[in-house]
PDB file of C-alpha atoms in Angstrom:
ATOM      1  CA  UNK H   1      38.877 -16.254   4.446  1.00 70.00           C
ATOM      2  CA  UNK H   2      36.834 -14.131   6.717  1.00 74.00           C
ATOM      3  CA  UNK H   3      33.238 -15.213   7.813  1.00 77.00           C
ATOM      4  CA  UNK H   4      30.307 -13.758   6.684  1.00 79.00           C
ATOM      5  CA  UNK H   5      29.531 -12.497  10.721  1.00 81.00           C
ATOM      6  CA  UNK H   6      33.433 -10.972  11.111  1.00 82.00           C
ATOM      7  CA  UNK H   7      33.268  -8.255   8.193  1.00 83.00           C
ATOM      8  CA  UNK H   8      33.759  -5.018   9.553  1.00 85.00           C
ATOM      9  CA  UNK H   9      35.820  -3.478   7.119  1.00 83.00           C
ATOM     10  CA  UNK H  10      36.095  -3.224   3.254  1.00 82.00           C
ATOM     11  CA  UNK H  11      39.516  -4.732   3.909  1.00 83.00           C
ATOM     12  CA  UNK H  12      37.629  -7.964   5.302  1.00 82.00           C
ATOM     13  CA  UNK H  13      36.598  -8.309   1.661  1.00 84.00           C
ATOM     14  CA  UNK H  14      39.682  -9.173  -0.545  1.00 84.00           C
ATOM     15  CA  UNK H  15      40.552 -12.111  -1.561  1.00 85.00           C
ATOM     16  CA  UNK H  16      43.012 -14.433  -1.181  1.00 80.00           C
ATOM     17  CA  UNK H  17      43.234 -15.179  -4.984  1.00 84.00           C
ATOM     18  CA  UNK H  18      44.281 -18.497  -6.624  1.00 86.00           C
ATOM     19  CA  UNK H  19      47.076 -20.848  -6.714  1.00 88.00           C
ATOM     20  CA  UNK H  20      49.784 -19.835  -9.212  1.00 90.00           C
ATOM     21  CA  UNK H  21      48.472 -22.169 -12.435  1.00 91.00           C
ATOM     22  CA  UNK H  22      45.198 -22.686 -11.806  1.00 93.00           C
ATOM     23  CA  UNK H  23      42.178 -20.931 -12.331  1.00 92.00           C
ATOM     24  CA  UNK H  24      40.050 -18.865  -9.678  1.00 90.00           C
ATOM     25  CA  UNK H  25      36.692 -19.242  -8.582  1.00 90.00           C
ATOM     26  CA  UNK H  26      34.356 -16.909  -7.706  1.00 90.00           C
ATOM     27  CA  UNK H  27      35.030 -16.926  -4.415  1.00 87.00           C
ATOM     28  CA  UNK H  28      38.804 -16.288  -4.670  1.00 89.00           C
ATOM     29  CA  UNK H  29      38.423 -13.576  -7.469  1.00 90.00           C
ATOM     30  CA  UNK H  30      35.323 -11.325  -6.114  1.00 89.00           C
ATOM     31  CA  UNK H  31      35.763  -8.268  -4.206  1.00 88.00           C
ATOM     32  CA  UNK H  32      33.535  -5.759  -2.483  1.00 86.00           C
ATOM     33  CA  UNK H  33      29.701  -6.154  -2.275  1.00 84.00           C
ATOM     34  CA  UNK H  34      29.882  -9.417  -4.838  1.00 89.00           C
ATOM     35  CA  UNK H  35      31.927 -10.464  -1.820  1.00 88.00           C
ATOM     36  CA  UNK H  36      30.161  -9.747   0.689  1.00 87.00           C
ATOM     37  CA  UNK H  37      27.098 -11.318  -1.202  1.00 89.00           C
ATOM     38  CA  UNK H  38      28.461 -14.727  -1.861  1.00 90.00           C
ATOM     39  CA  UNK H  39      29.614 -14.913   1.248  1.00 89.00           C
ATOM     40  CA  UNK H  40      26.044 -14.577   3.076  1.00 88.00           C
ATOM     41  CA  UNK H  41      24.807 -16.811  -0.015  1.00 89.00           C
ATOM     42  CA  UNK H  42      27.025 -19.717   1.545  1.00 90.00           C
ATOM     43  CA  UNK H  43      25.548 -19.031   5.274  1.00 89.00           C
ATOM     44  CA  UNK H  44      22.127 -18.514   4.183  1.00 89.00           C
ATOM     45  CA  UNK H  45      21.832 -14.976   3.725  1.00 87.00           C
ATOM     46  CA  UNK H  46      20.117 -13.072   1.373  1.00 87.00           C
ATOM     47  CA  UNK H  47      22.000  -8.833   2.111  1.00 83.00           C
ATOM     48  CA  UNK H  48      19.758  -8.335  -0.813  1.00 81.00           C
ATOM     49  CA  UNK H  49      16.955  -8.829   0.083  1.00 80.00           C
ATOM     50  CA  UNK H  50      15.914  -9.945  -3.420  1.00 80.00           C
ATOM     51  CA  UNK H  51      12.773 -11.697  -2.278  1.00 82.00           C
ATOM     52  CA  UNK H  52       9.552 -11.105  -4.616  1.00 82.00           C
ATOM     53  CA  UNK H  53       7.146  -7.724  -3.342  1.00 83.00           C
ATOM     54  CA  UNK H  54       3.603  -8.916  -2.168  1.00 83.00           C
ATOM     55  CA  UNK H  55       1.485  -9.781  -4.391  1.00 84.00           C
ATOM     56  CA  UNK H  56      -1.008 -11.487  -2.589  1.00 87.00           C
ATOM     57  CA  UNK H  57      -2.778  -8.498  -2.033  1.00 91.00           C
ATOM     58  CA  UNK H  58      -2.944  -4.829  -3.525  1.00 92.00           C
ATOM     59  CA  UNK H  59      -1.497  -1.933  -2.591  1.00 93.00           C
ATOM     60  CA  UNK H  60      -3.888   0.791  -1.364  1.00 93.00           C
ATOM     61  CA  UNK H  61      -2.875   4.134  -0.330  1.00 93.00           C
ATOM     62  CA  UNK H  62      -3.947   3.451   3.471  1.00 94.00           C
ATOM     63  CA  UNK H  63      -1.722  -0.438   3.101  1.00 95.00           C
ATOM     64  CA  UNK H  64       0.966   0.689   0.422  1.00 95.00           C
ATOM     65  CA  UNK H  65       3.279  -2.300  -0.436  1.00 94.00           C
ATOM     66  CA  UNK H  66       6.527  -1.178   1.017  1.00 94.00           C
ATOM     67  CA  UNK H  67       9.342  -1.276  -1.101  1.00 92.00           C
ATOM     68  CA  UNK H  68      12.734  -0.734   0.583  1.00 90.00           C
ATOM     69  CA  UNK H  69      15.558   0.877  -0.564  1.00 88.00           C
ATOM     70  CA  UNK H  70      18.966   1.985   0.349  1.00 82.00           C
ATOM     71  CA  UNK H  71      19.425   4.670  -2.617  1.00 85.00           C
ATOM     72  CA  UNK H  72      17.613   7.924  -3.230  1.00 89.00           C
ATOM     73  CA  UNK H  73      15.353   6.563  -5.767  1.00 91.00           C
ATOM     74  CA  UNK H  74      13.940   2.511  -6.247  1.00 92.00           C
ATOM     75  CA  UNK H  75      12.492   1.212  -9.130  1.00 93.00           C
ATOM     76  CA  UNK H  76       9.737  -1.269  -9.133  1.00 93.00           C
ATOM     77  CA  UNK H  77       7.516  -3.213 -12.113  1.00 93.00           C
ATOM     78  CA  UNK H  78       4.142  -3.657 -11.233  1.00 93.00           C
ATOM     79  CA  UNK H  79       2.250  -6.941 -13.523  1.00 92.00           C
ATOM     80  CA  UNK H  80      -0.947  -5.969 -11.549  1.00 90.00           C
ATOM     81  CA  UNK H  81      -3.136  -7.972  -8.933  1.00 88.00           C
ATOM     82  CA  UNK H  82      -3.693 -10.445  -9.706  1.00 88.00           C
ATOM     83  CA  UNK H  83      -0.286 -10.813 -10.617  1.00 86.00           C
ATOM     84  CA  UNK H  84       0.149 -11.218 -14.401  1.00 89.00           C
ATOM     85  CA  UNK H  85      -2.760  -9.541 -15.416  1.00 92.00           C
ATOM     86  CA  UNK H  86      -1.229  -6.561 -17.338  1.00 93.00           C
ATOM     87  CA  UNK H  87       2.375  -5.953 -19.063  1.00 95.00           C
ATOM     88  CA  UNK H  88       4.914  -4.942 -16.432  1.00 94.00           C
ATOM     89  CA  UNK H  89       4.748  -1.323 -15.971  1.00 94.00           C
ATOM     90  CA  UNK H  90       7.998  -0.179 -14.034  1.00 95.00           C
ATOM     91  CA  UNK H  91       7.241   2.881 -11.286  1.00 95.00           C
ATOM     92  CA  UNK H  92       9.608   5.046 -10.300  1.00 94.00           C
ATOM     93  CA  UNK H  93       9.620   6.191  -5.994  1.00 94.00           C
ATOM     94  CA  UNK H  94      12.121   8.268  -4.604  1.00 92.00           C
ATOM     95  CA  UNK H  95      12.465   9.761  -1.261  1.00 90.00           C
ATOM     96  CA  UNK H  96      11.200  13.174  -2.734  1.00 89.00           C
ATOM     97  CA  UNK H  97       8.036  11.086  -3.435  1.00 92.00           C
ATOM     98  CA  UNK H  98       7.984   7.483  -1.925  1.00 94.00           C
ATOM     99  CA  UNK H  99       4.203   6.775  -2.997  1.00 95.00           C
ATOM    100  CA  UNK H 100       3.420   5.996  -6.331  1.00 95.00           C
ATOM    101  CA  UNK H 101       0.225   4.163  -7.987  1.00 95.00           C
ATOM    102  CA  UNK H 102       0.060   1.693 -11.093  1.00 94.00           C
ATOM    103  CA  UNK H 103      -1.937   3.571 -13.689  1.00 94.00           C
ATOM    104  CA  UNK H 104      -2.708   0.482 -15.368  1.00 93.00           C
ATOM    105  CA  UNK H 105      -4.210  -1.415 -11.994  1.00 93.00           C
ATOM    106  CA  UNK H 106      -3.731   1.137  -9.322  1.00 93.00           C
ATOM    107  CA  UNK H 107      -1.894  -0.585  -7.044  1.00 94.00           C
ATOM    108  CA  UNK H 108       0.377   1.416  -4.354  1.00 95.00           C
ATOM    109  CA  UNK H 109       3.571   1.148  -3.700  1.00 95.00           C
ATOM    110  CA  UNK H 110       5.872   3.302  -1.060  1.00 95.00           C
ATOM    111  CA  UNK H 111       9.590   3.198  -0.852  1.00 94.00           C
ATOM    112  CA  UNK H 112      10.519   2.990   2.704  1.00 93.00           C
ATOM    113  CA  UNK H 113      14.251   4.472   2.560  1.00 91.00           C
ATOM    114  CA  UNK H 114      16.504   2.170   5.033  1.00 85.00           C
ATOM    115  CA  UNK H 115      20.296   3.564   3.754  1.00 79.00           C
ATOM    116  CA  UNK H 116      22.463   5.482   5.709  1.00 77.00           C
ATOM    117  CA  UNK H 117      21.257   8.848   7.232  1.00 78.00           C
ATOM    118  CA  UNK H 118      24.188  10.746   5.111  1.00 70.00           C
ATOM    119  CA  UNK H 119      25.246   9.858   1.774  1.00 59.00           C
ATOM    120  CA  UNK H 120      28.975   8.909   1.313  1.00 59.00           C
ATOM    121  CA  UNK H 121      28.843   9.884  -2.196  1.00 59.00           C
ATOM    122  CA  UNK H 122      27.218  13.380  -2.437  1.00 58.00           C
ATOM    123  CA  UNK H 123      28.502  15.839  -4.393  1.00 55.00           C
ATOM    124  CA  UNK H 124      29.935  18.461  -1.956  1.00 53.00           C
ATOM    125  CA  UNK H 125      30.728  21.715  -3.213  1.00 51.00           C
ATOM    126  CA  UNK H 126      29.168  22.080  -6.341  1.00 53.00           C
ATOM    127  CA  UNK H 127      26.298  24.381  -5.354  1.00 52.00           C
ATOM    128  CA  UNK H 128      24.115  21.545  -5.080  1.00 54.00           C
ATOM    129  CA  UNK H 129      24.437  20.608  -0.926  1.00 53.00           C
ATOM    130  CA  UNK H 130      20.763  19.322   0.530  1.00 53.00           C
ATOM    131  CA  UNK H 131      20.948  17.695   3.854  1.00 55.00           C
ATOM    132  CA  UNK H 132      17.892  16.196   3.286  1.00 57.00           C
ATOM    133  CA  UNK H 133      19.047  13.834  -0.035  1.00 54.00           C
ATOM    134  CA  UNK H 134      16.331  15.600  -2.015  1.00 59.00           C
ATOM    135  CA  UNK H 135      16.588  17.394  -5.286  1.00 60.00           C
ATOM    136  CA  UNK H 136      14.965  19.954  -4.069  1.00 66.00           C
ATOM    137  CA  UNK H 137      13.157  20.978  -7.334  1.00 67.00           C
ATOM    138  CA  UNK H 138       9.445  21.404  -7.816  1.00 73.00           C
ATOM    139  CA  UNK H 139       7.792  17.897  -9.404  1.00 71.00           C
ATOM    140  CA  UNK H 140       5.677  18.591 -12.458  1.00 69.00           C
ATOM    141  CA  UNK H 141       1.864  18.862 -12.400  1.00 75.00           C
ATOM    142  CA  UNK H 142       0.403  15.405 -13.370  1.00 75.00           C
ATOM    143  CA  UNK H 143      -3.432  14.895 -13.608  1.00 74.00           C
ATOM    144  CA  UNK H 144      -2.974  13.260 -10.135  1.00 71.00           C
ATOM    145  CA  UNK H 145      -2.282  16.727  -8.576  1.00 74.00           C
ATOM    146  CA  UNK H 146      -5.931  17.787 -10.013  1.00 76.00           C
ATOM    147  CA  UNK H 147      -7.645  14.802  -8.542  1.00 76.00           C
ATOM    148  CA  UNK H 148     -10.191  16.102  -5.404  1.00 74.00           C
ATOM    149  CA  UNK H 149      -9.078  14.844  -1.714  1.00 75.00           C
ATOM    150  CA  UNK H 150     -12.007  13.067  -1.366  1.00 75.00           C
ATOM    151  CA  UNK H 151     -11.219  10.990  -3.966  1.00 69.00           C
ATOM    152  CA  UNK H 152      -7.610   9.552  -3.359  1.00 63.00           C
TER     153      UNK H 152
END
């Protein structure tokens, strides 16, 4: 088994499997990032990062609460500050537009995009090529857009 700190490859993440007759556990069966996640979990580290957002405070557009993601796009619920005090309303950022405001409580959040510069997985070819990951499409008008400066 390969530690946690000597991963460099996605070879570094199969398995050894189980002993002919008995059954595996999780750590002999799983493969890839499920891997790679248990086997921080055992040395203490969360690759996740799946610790809570702030919510000792809310988000204004000046102090966003920064959301980070390694895809194009993040989703995030917001129950409202203080927390719990409104149904969980789930905002979408993306890195076309990383700020975006509850419109139940308006608190702030902004996706602060920490993947790799170039996407592995982009679909060369097909007409569609952006080096900048964005769609590239005009957003629609929301009553947002329509809102004077001053008042943002």
């Amino acid at each position: 088994m390969v530690p946690f700190e000597e991963v460099k490859s996605e070879d570094d993440l199969l398995p050894p499997g189980a002993l002919p007759g008995t059954v595996p556990t999780d750590l002999e069966q799983s493969t890839g990032l499920e891997r790679l996640e248990i086997l921080g979990k055992m040395q203490g580290i969360d690759i996740f990062d799946m610790k809570p957002l702030d919510a000792s405070r809310k988000g204004t557009l000046d102090n966003p609460i920064i959301v980070r993601s390694f895809g194009d796009e993040q989703y995030a619920g917001c129950t409202g500050y203080p927390a719990d005090s409104h149904v969980t309303i789930w905002l979408t950022m993306s890195r076309d537009r990383p700020v975006e405001r509850c419109p139940e409580c308006g608190n702030v959040l902004k996706m602060e995009y920490v993947g790799p510069v170039d996407d592995p997985h982009a679909h060369h070819g097909h007409g569609e090529e952006h080096s900048d990951g964005a769609h590239n499409y005009e957003e629609p008008k929301t009553f947002a857009d329509f809102v004077r400066p001053e008042y943002r």
